[in-house]
Short mmCIF file of C-alpha atoms in Angstrom, two decimals:
data_model
loop_
_atom_site.label_atom_id
_atom_site.label_comp_id
_atom_site.label_asym_id
_atom_site.label_seq_id
_atom_site.Cartn_x
_atom_site.Cartn_y
_atom_site.Cartn_z
CA LEU A 1 -0.22 16.32 -33.40
CA ALA A 2 2.61 18.46 -34.54
CA LEU A 3 2.55 20.01 -37.96
CA TRP A 4 5.77 19.41 -39.85
CA SER A 5 6.70 21.65 -42.73
CA GLY A 6 10.32 20.80 -43.29
CA PRO A 7 12.69 21.41 -46.19
CA VAL A 8 11.83 20.16 -49.68
CA SER A 9 14.47 18.79 -51.98
CA GLY A 10 14.42 17.70 -55.58
CA ALA A 11 12.80 19.10 -58.63
CA GLY A 12 9.23 18.17 -59.34
CA SER A 13 6.68 18.91 -62.01
CA GLY A 14 4.23 20.48 -59.57
CA SER A 15 4.35 22.85 -56.65
CA PHE A 16 4.82 22.09 -53.00
CA MET A 17 1.59 22.85 -51.19
CA GLN A 18 0.90 23.95 -47.66
CA SER A 19 -0.10 21.44 -45.05
CA VAL A 20 -3.58 21.43 -43.61
CA PRO A 21 -3.58 22.82 -40.06
CA GLU A 22 -3.62 20.42 -37.18
CA SER A 23 -2.29 17.52 -39.22
CA ASN A 24 0.88 15.66 -39.78
CA PHE A 25 0.40 15.47 -43.54
CA VAL A 26 2.91 16.37 -46.19
CA PHE A 27 1.43 17.79 -49.39
CA GLY A 28 3.44 17.72 -52.60
CA SER A 29 3.32 17.27 -56.30
CA GLY A 30 6.38 15.57 -57.69
CA THR A 31 8.60 16.63 -54.77
CA ASN A 32 10.84 14.63 -52.51
CA VAL A 33 10.10 15.46 -48.88
CA LYS A 34 12.60 14.92 -46.12
CA LYS A 35 10.86 13.98 -42.89
CA PRO A 36 12.26 14.07 -39.33
CA ALA A 37 13.08 10.86 -37.51
CA LEU A 38 10.02 9.39 -35.82
CA HIS A 39 9.71 7.59 -32.47
CA ASN A 40 6.82 5.29 -33.57
CA PRO A 41 6.63 3.20 -36.70
CA VAL A 42 4.62 5.00 -39.41
CA PHE A 43 1.86 3.65 -41.63
CA LEU A 44 2.15 5.98 -44.59
CA ILE A 45 -0.95 6.35 -46.77
CA GLY A 46 -0.64 7.93 -50.21
CA ILE A 47 -3.37 10.10 -51.55
CA LEU A 48 -3.77 10.90 -55.25
CA TRP A 49 -5.81 14.02 -55.54
CA ASP A 50 -6.24 16.76 -58.10
CA THR A 51 -6.65 20.48 -57.92
CA PHE A 52 -9.01 20.25 -60.92
CA PHE A 53 -11.92 19.91 -58.54
CA PRO A 54 -12.73 22.76 -56.13
CA GLU A 55 -13.79 20.14 -53.51
CA SER A 56 -10.21 18.79 -53.33
CA LEU A 57 -9.16 21.20 -50.54
CA GLU A 58 -12.20 20.29 -48.44
CA TRP A 59 -11.58 16.60 -49.04
CA SER A 60 -7.93 16.86 -48.02
CA SER A 61 -8.94 18.77 -44.86
CA ALA A 62 -11.40 16.00 -43.99
CA SER A 63 -8.64 13.41 -44.56
CA ALA A 64 -6.33 15.35 -42.25
CA MET A 65 -9.00 15.45 -39.51
CA ALA A 66 -9.70 11.73 -39.91
CA LEU A 67 -6.09 10.68 -39.55
CA SER A 68 -5.64 13.08 -36.65
CA LYS A 69 -8.59 11.35 -34.92
CA ILE A 70 -7.25 7.86 -35.73
CA ASN A 71 -3.87 8.81 -34.22
CA SER A 72 -5.48 10.33 -31.11
CA MET A 73 -7.43 7.05 -30.60
CA ASN A 74 -4.23 5.00 -30.74
CA PHE A 75 -6.00 2.84 -33.36
CA ILE A 76 -3.05 0.48 -33.69
CA PRO A 77 -1.03 0.87 -30.50
CA GLY A 78 2.49 2.20 -31.11
CA TRP A 79 1.83 3.19 -34.74
CA GLU A 80 1.34 6.60 -36.24
CA PHE A 81 -0.74 7.12 -39.41
CA ARG A 82 0.53 9.74 -41.87
CA SER A 83 -0.35 10.68 -45.38
CA SER A 84 1.44 12.07 -48.38
CA PHE A 85 -0.61 13.80 -51.10
CA TYR A 86 0.26 13.97 -54.80
CA ASP A 87 -1.66 16.16 -57.27
CA ASP A 88 -2.26 13.94 -60.29
CA ARG A 89 -3.55 16.92 -62.29
CA TYR A 90 -6.54 14.77 -63.32
CA THR A 91 -4.45 13.04 -66.01
CA VAL A 92 -3.40 9.45 -66.60
CA GLY A 93 0.25 10.54 -66.85
CA GLY A 94 0.04 12.54 -63.62
CA THR A 95 -1.66 9.56 -61.89
CA ILE A 96 1.12 7.22 -62.90
CA GLN A 97 3.78 9.71 -61.84
CA GLY A 98 1.98 10.17 -58.53
CA ALA A 99 1.72 6.42 -57.95
CA ALA A 100 5.40 6.05 -58.66
CA GLU A 101 6.38 8.96 -56.34
CA LEU A 102 4.18 7.69 -53.54
CA SER A 103 5.57 4.18 -53.87
CA ARG A 104 9.13 5.60 -53.64
CA GLN A 105 8.08 7.31 -50.39
CA GLY A 106 7.15 3.87 -48.96
CA VAL A 107 3.33 4.12 -48.82
CA ARG A 108 1.50 1.05 -47.62
CA ALA A 109 -1.73 1.92 -49.43
CA VAL A 110 -3.03 4.61 -51.79
CA ILE A 111 -6.42 6.38 -51.84
CA GLY A 112 -7.67 8.31 -54.86
CA GLY A 113 -8.64 7.89 -58.47
CA THR A 114 -11.24 10.59 -59.10
CA SER A 115 -12.38 8.66 -62.20
CA SER A 116 -12.41 5.02 -63.22
CA THR A 117 -9.78 5.74 -65.90
CA LEU A 118 -7.40 7.22 -63.31
CA ALA A 119 -8.12 4.41 -60.84
CA ILE A 120 -7.26 1.83 -63.50
CA ALA A 121 -4.02 3.60 -64.37
CA ALA A 122 -3.04 3.80 -60.64
CA GLN A 123 -3.96 0.20 -59.89
CA ASN A 124 -2.10 -1.11 -62.96
CA PHE A 125 1.09 0.49 -61.57
CA LEU A 126 0.56 -0.16 -57.82
CA ALA A 127 -0.58 -3.85 -58.18
CA GLY A 128 2.87 -4.74 -59.49
CA LEU A 129 4.22 -3.46 -56.14
CA ASN A 130 1.50 -5.22 -54.06
CA ILE A 131 0.26 -1.83 -52.87
CA PRO A 132 -3.54 -1.71 -52.23
CA PHE A 133 -5.53 1.07 -53.91
CA ILE A 134 -8.90 2.40 -52.69
CA SER A 135 -11.20 4.74 -54.64
CA GLY A 136 -14.36 6.46 -53.53
CA THR A 137 -15.34 7.55 -57.05
CA ALA A 138 -14.31 4.84 -59.53
CA THR A 139 -17.50 2.99 -60.58
CA SER A 140 -16.43 1.04 -63.64
CA ASP A 141 -17.47 -2.67 -63.60
CA VAL A 142 -14.04 -3.44 -65.04
CA LEU A 143 -12.48 -2.75 -61.65
CA SER A 144 -14.58 -5.53 -60.05
CA ASP A 145 -12.40 -8.21 -61.71
CA LYS A 146 -10.27 -9.41 -58.79
CA VAL A 147 -7.95 -11.39 -61.12
CA THR A 148 -7.02 -8.25 -63.06
CA PHE A 149 -7.23 -5.86 -60.09
CA PRO A 150 -6.39 -7.90 -56.98
CA PHE A 151 -5.37 -4.92 -54.87
CA PHE A 152 -8.26 -2.62 -55.79
CA SER A 153 -11.13 -1.75 -53.48
CA ARG A 154 -13.76 0.95 -53.54
CA THR A 155 -16.19 2.68 -51.24
CA ILE A 156 -18.83 3.22 -53.93
CA ALA A 157 -21.01 0.78 -55.79
CA PRO A 158 -19.97 -0.09 -59.37
CA ASP A 159 -22.03 0.99 -62.38
#
């Protein structure tokens, strides 16, 4: 897969970050990214992450490798999976800003929420747009309520 590191436009609260090698990911924090025209339809996945945790770079590298593998397997024929990262700065405000920016980019789902509080903030925003949200770290029982959080899912057991 080709790595794209095209021009960045717009003013954002964070800094534009380098892409992980051998990926087709675009990393940003509050930036608008212009992407080249694509031949295949794209399934864009948003990732809310934060540089507060040292493991974030390793996690984003693993995400890049996973999507590269999915694309090489032609998981859904004719579709390409891409991801856009937003640094939420481990704050509720940053999480809501990130969810808003990722939704403007046209994501079809968002992964993230490094705490239950951040996952609740993201899901409260994204649910109004019918955008699914998946967290691997949010364990609050509150998030199990499918009436309140119909688009929330997790990969870890609740408390």
